[in-house]
mmCIF file of C-alpha atoms in Angstrom:
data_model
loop_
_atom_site.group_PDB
_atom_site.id
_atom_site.type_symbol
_atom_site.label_atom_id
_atom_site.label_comp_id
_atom_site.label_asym_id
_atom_site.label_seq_id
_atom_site.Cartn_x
_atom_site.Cartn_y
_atom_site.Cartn_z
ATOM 1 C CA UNK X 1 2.829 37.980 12.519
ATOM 2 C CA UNK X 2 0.869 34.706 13.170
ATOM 3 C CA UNK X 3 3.602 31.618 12.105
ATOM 4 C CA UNK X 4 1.625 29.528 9.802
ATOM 5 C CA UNK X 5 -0.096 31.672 7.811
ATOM 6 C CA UNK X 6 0.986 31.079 4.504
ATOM 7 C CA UNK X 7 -0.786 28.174 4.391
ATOM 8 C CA UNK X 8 -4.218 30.089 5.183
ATOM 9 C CA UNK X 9 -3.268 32.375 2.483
ATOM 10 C CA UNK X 10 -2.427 29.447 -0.091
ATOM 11 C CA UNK X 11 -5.664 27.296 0.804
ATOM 12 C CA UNK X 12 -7.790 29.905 0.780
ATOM 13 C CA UNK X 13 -7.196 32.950 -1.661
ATOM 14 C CA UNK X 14 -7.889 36.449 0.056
ATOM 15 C CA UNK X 15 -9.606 39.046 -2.046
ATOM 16 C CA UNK X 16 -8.237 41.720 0.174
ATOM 17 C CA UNK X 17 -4.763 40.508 0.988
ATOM 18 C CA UNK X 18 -2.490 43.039 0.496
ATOM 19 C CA UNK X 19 -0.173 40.994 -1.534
ATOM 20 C CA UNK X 20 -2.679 40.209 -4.213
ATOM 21 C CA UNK X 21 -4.411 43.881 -4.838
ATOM 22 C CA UNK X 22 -1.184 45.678 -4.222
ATOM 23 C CA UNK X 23 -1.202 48.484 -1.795
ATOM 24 C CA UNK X 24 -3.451 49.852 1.206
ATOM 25 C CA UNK X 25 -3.190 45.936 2.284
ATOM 26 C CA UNK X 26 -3.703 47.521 5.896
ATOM 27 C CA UNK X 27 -6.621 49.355 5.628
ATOM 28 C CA UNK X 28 -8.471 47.214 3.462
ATOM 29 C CA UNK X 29 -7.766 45.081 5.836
ATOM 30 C CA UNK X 30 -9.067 46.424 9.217
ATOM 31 C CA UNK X 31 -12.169 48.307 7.174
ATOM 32 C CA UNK X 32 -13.125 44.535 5.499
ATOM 33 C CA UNK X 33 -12.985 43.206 9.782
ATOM 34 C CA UNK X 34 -15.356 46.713 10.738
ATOM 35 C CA UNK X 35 -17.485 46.159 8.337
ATOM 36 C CA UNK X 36 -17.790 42.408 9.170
ATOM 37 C CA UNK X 37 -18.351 43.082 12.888
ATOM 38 C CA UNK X 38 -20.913 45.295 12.160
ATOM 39 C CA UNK X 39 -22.788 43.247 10.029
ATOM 40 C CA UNK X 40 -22.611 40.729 13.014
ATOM 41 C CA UNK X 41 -24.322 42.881 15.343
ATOM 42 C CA UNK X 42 -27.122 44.311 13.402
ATOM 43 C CA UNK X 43 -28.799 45.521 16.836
ATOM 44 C CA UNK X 44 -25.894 46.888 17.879
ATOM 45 C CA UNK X 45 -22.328 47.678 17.344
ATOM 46 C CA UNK X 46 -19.879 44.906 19.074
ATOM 47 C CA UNK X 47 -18.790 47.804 21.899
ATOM 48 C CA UNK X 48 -22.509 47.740 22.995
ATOM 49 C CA UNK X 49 -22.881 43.975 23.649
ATOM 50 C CA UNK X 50 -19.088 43.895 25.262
ATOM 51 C CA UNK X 51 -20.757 46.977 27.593
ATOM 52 C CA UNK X 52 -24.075 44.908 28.334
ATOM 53 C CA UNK X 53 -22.143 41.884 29.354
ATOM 54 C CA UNK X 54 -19.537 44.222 31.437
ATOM 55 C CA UNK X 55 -22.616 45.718 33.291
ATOM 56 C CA UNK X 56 -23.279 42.066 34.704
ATOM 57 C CA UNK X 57 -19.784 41.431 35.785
ATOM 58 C CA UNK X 58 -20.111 45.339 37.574
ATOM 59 C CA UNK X 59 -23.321 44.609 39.475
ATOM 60 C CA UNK X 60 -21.514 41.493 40.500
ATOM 61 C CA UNK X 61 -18.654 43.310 41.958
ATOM 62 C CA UNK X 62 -20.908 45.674 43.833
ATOM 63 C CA UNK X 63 -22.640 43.107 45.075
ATOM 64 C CA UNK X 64 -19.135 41.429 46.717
ATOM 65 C CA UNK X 65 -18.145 44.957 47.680
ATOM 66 C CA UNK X 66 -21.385 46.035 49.691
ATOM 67 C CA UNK X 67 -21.176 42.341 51.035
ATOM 68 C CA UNK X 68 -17.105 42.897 52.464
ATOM 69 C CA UNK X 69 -18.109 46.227 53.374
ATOM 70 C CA UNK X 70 -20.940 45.179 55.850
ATOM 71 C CA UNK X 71 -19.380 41.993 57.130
ATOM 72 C CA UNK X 72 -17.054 44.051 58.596
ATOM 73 C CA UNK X 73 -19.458 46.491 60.670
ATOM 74 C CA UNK X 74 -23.257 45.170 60.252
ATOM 75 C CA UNK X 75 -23.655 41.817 60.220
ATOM 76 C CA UNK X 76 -27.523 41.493 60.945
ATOM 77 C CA UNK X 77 -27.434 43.089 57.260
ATOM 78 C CA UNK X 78 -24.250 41.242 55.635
ATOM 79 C CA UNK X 79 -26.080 37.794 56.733
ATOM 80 C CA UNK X 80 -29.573 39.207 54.918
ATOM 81 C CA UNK X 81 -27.480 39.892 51.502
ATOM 82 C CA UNK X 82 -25.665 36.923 51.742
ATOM 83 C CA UNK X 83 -29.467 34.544 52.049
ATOM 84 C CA UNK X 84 -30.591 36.769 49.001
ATOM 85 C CA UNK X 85 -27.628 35.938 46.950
ATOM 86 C CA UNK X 86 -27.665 32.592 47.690
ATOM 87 C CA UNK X 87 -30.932 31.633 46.320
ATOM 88 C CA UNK X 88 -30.791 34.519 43.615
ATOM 89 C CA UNK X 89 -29.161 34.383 40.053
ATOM 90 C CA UNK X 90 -26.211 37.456 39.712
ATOM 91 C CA UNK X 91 -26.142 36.348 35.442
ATOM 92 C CA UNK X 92 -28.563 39.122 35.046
ATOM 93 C CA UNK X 93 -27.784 42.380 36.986
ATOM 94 C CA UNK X 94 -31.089 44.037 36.136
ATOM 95 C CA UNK X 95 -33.309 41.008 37.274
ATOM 96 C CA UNK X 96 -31.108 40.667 40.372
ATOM 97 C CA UNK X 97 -31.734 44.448 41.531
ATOM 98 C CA UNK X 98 -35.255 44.495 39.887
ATOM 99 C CA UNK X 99 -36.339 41.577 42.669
ATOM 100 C CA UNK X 100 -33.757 42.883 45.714
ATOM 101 C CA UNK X 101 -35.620 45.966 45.876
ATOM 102 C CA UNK X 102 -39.132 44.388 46.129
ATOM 103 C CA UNK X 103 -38.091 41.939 48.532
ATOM 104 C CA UNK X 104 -38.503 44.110 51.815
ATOM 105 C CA UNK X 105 -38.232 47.523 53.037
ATOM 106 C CA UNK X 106 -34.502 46.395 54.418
ATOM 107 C CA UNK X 107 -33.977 44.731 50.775
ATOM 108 C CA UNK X 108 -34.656 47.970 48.962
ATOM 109 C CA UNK X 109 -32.056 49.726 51.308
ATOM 110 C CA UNK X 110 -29.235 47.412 50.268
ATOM 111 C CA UNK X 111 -30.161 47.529 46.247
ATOM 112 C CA UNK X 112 -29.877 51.303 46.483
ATOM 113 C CA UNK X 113 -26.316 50.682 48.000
ATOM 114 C CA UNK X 114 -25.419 48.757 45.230
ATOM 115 C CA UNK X 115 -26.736 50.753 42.742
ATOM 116 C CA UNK X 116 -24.478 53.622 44.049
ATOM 117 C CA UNK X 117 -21.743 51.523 44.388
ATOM 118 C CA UNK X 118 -22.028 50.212 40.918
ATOM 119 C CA UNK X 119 -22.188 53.317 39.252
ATOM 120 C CA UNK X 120 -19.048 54.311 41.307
ATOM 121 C CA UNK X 121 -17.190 51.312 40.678
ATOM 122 C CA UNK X 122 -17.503 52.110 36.114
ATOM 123 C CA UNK X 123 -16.413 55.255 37.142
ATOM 124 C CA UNK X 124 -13.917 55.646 39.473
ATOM 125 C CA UNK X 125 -11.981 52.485 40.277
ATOM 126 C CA UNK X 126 -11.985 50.235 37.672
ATOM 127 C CA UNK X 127 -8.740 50.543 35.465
ATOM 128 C CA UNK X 128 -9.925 50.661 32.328
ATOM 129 C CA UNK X 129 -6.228 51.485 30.926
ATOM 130 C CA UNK X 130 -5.213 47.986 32.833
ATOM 131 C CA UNK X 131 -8.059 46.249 30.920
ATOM 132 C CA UNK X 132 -7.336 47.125 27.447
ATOM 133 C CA UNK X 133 -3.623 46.464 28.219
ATOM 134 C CA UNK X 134 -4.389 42.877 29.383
ATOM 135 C CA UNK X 135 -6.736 42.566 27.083
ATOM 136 C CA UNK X 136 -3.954 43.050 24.067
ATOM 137 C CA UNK X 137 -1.561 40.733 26.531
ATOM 138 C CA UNK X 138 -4.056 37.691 26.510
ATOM 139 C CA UNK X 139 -5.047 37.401 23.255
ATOM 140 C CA UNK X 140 -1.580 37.085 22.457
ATOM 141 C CA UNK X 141 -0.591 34.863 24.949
ATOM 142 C CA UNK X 142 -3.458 33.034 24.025
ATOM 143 C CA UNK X 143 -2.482 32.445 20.210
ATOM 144 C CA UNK X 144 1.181 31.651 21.262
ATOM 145 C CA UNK X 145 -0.216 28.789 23.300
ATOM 146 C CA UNK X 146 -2.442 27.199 21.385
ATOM 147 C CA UNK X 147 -0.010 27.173 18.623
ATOM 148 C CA UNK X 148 2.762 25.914 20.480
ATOM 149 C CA UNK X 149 0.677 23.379 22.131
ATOM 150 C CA UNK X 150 0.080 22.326 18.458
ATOM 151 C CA UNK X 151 3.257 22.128 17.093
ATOM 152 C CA UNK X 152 4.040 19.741 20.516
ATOM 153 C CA UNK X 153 1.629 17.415 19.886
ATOM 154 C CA UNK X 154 2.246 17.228 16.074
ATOM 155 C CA UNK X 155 6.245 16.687 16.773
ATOM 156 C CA UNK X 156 5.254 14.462 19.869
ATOM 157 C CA UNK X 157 2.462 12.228 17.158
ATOM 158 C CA UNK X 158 6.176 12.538 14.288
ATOM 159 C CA UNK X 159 8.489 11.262 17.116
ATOM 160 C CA UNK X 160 6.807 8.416 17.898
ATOM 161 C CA UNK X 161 5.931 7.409 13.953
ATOM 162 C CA UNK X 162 9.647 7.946 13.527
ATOM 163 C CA UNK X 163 10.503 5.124 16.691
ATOM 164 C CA UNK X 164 8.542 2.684 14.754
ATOM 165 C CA UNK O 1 -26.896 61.289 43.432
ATOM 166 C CA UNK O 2 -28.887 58.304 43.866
ATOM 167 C CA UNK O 3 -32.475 59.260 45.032
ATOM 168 C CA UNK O 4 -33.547 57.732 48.060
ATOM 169 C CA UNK O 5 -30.188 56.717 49.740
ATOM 170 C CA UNK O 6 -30.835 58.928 52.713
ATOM 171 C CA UNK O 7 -32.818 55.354 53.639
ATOM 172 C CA UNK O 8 -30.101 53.427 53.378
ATOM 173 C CA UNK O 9 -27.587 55.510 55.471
ATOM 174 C CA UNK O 10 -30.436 55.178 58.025
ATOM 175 C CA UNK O 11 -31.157 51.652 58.138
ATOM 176 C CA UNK O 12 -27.262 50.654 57.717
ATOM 177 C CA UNK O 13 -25.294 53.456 59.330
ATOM 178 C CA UNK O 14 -21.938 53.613 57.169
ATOM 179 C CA UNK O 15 -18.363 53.830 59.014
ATOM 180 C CA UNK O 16 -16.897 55.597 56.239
ATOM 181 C CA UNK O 17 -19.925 58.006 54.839
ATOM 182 C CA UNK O 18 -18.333 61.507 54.745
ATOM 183 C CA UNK O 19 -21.336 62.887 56.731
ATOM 184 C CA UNK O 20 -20.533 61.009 59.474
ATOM 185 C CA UNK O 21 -16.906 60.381 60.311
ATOM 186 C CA UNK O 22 -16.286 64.090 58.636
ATOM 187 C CA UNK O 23 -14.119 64.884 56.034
ATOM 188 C CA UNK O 24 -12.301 62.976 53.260
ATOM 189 C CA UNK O 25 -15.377 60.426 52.681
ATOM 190 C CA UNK O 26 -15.035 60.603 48.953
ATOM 191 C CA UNK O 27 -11.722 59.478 49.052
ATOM 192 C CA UNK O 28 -11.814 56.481 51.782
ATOM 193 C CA UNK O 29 -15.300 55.345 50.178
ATOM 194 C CA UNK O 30 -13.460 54.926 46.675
ATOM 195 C CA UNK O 31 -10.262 52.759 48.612
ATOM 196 C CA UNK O 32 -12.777 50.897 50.770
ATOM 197 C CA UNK O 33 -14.311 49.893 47.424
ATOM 198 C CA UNK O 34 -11.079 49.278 46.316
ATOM 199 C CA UNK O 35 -10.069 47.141 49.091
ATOM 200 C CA UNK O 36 -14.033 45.728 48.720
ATOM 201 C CA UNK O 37 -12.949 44.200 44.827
ATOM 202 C CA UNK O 38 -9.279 43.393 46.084
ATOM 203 C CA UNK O 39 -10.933 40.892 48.255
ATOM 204 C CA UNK O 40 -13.454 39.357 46.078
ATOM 205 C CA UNK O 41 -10.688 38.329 43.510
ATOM 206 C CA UNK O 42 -7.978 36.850 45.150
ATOM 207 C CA UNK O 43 -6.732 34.927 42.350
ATOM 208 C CA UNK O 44 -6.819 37.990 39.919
ATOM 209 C CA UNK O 45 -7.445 41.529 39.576
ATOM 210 C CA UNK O 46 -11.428 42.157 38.629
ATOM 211 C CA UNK O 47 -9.540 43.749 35.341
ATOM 212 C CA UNK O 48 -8.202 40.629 34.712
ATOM 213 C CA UNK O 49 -11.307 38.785 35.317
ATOM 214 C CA UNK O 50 -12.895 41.225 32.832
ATOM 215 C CA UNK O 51 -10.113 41.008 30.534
ATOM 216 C CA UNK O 52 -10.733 37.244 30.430
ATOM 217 C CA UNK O 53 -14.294 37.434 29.423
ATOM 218 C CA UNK O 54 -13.661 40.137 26.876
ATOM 219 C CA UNK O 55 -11.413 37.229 25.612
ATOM 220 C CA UNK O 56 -14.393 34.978 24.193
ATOM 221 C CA UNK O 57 -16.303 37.647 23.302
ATOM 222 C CA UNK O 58 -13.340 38.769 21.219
ATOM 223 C CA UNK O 59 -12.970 35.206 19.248
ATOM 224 C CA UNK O 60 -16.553 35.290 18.809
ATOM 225 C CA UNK O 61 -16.605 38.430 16.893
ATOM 226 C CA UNK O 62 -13.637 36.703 14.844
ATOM 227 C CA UNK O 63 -14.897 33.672 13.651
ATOM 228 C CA UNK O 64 -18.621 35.697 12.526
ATOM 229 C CA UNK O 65 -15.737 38.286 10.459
ATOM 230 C CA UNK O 66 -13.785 35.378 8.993
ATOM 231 C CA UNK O 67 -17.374 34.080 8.409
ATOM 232 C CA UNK O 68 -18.501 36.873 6.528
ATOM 233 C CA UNK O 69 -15.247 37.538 4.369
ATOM 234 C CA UNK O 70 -15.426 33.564 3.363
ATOM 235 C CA UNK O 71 -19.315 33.511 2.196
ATOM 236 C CA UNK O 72 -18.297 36.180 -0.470
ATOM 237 C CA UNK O 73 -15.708 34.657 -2.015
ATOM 238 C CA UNK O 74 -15.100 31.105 -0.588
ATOM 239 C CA UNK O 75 -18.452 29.277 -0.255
ATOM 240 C CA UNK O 76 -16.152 26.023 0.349
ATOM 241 C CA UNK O 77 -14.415 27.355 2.802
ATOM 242 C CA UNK O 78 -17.742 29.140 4.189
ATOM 243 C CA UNK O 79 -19.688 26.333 4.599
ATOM 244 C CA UNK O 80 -16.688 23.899 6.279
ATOM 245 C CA UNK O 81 -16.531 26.311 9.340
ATOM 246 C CA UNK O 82 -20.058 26.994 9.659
ATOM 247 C CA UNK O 83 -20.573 23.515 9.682
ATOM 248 C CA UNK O 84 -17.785 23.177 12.914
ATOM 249 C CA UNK O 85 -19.556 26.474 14.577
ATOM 250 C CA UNK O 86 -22.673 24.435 14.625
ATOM 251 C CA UNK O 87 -21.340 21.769 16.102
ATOM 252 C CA UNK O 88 -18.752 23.295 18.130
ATOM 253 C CA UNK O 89 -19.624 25.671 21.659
ATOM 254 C CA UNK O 90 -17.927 29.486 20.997
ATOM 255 C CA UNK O 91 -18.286 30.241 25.104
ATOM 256 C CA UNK O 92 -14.806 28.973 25.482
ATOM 257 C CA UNK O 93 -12.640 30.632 22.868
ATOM 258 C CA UNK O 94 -9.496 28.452 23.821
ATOM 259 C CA UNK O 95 -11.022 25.311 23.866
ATOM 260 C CA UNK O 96 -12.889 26.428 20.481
ATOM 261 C CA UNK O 97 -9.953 27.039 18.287
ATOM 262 C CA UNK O 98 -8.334 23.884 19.725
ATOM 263 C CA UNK O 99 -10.618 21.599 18.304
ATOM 264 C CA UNK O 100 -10.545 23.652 15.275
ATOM 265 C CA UNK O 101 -6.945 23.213 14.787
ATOM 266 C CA UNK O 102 -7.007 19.491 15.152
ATOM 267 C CA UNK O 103 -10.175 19.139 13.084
ATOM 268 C CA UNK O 104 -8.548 18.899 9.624
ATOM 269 C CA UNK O 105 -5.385 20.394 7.921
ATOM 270 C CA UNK O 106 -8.355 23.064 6.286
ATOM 271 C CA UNK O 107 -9.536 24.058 9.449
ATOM 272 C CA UNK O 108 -6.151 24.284 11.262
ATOM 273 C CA UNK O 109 -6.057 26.755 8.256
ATOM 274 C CA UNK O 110 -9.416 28.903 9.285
ATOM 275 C CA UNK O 111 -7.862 28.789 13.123
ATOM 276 C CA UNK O 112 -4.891 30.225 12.186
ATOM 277 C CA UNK O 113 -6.974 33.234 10.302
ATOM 278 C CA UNK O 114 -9.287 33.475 13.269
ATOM 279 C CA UNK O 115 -6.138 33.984 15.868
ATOM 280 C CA UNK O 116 -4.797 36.304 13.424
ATOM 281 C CA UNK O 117 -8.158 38.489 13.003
ATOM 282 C CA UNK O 118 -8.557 38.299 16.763
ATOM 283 C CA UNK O 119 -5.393 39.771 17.246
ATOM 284 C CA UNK O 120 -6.067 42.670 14.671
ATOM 285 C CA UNK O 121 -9.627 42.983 15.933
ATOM 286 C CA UNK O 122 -8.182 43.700 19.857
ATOM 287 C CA UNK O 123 -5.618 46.023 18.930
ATOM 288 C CA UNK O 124 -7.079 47.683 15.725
ATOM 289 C CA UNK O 125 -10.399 47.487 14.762
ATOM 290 C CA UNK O 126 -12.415 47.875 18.809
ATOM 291 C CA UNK O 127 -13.249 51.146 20.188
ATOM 292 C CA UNK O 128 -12.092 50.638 23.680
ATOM 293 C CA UNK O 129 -13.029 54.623 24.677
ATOM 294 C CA UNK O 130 -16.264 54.125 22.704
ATOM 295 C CA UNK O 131 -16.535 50.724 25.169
ATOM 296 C CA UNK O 132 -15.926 53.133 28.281
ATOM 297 C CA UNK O 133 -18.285 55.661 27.302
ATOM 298 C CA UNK O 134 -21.432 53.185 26.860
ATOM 299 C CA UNK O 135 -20.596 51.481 30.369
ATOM 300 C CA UNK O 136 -20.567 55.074 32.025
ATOM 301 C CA UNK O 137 -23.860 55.778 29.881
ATOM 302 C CA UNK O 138 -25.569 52.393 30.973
ATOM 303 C CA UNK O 139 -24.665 51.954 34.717
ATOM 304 C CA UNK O 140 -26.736 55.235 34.742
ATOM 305 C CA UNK O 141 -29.849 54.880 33.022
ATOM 306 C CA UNK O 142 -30.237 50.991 34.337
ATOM 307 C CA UNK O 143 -30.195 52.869 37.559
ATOM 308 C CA UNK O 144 -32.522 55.243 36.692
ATOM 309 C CA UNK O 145 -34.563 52.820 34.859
ATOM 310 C CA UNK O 146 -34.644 50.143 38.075
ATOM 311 C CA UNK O 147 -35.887 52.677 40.763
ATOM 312 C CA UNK O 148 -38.130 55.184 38.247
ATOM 313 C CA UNK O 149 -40.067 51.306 37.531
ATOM 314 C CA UNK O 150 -40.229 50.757 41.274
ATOM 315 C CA UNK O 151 -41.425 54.175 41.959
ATOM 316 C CA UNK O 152 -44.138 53.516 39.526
ATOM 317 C CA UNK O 153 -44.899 50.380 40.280
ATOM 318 C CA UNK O 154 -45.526 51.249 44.017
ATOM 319 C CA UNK O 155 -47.565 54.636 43.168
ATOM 320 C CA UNK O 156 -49.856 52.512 40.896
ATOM 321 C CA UNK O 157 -50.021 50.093 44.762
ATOM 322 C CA UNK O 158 -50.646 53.396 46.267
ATOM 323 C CA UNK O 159 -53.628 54.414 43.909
ATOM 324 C CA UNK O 160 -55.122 51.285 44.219
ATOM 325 C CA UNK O 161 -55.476 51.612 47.936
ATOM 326 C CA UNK O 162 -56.654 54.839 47.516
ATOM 327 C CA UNK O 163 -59.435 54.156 45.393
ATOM 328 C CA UNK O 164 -60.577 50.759 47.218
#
């Protein structure tokens, strides 16, 4: 599937290619990567740490949503998010919401919002078909690239050595 | 569903709560949010935005599997990209396995397994539903958890006064 990667193959023999056993290459294969992710994540399985980082990048987007919703009809409140966010980190969605709701009476109000909106976000309007089907796209996309970017600059580097 | 946001419908009266425009609130709430993350990501869907961070994470999780299949049966091979991942920053996947492919014909070698374990890892191995599941789970208890340690917090305030 990936051009090239006979040579990985001849530099560096694979116990579990399926070439070299014979048979049940596949699943070897794909049990061999599970049970190397898992030893990678000994706290937790890789699906938990890709949810912990997701539930960031959610607060986040509450955050922006409760902000375009109240620009639009309460601006006393909109401008009052907007000075918290801008002196307030939104890398960590826990700490953000931990300190919004102890920062006034008014404060508390708009963490509750994004709370709800948060939790209503997961589980109603993000696509999560659309992410696991760009998700497959990119890391494609992403291997063609770098490989043809490669093979450019390799030809480009034999051109010129050939002009000389 | 989330305790306590009776006070935030007071202090920031909502155009599109259910209660108070009547009727169909569900429904406009969920394409004002919509509309909400439309706006924040003009250049990109937030799936797509999520897709791309799932994208280092991803490579990540590749190069620790190709790690673990080399130290049992290619020390060589083991120690040459350990020595690059030590040297080498894995929060940009693309710029990672760039470098890696230019280091040395051997590690153009290990990038090549690393885009093709990616791949495999995306498609095969990761438990997108299992991935849903935990967000659901975890937008919900960090809820919980946020105002249930407020709550306390504040009572303990409260019995302080009341013993003083």
């Amino acid at each position: 599937m990936v051009p090239g990667l006979g040579s990985v193959r001849a530099s560096y023999p694979r116990r579990l290619s399926g070439g070299q056993n014979g048979g049940g290459g596949g699943v070897s294969r794909a049990s061999w990567r599970r049970r190397g992710a898992a030893r990678c994540f000994g706290e937790g399985s890789p699906e938990k740490k890709a949810a912990t980082n997701l539930q960031h990048f959610f607060n986040y987007v509450a955050v922006r949503i409760v902000l375009a919703q109240l620009e639009s009809y309460n601006r006393e409140a909109y401008v009052e998010l907007k000075e918290f966010v801008s002196r307030t980190s939104l890398n960590d969605a826990e700490t953000f919401c931990k300190n919004l709701i102890r920062e006034s009476p008014r404060h508390k109000g708009l963490a509750m919002r994004i709370l709800e909106v948060r939790s209503a976000y997961v589980k109603t309007d993000f696509e999560w078909d659309n992410l696991k089907k760009l998700s497959f796209k990119m890391v494609d996309e992403a291997n063609t690239k770098l490989m043809r970017d490669y093979v450019l600059e390799v030809s480009h580097i034999e051109d010129e050595n050939y002009k000389t």
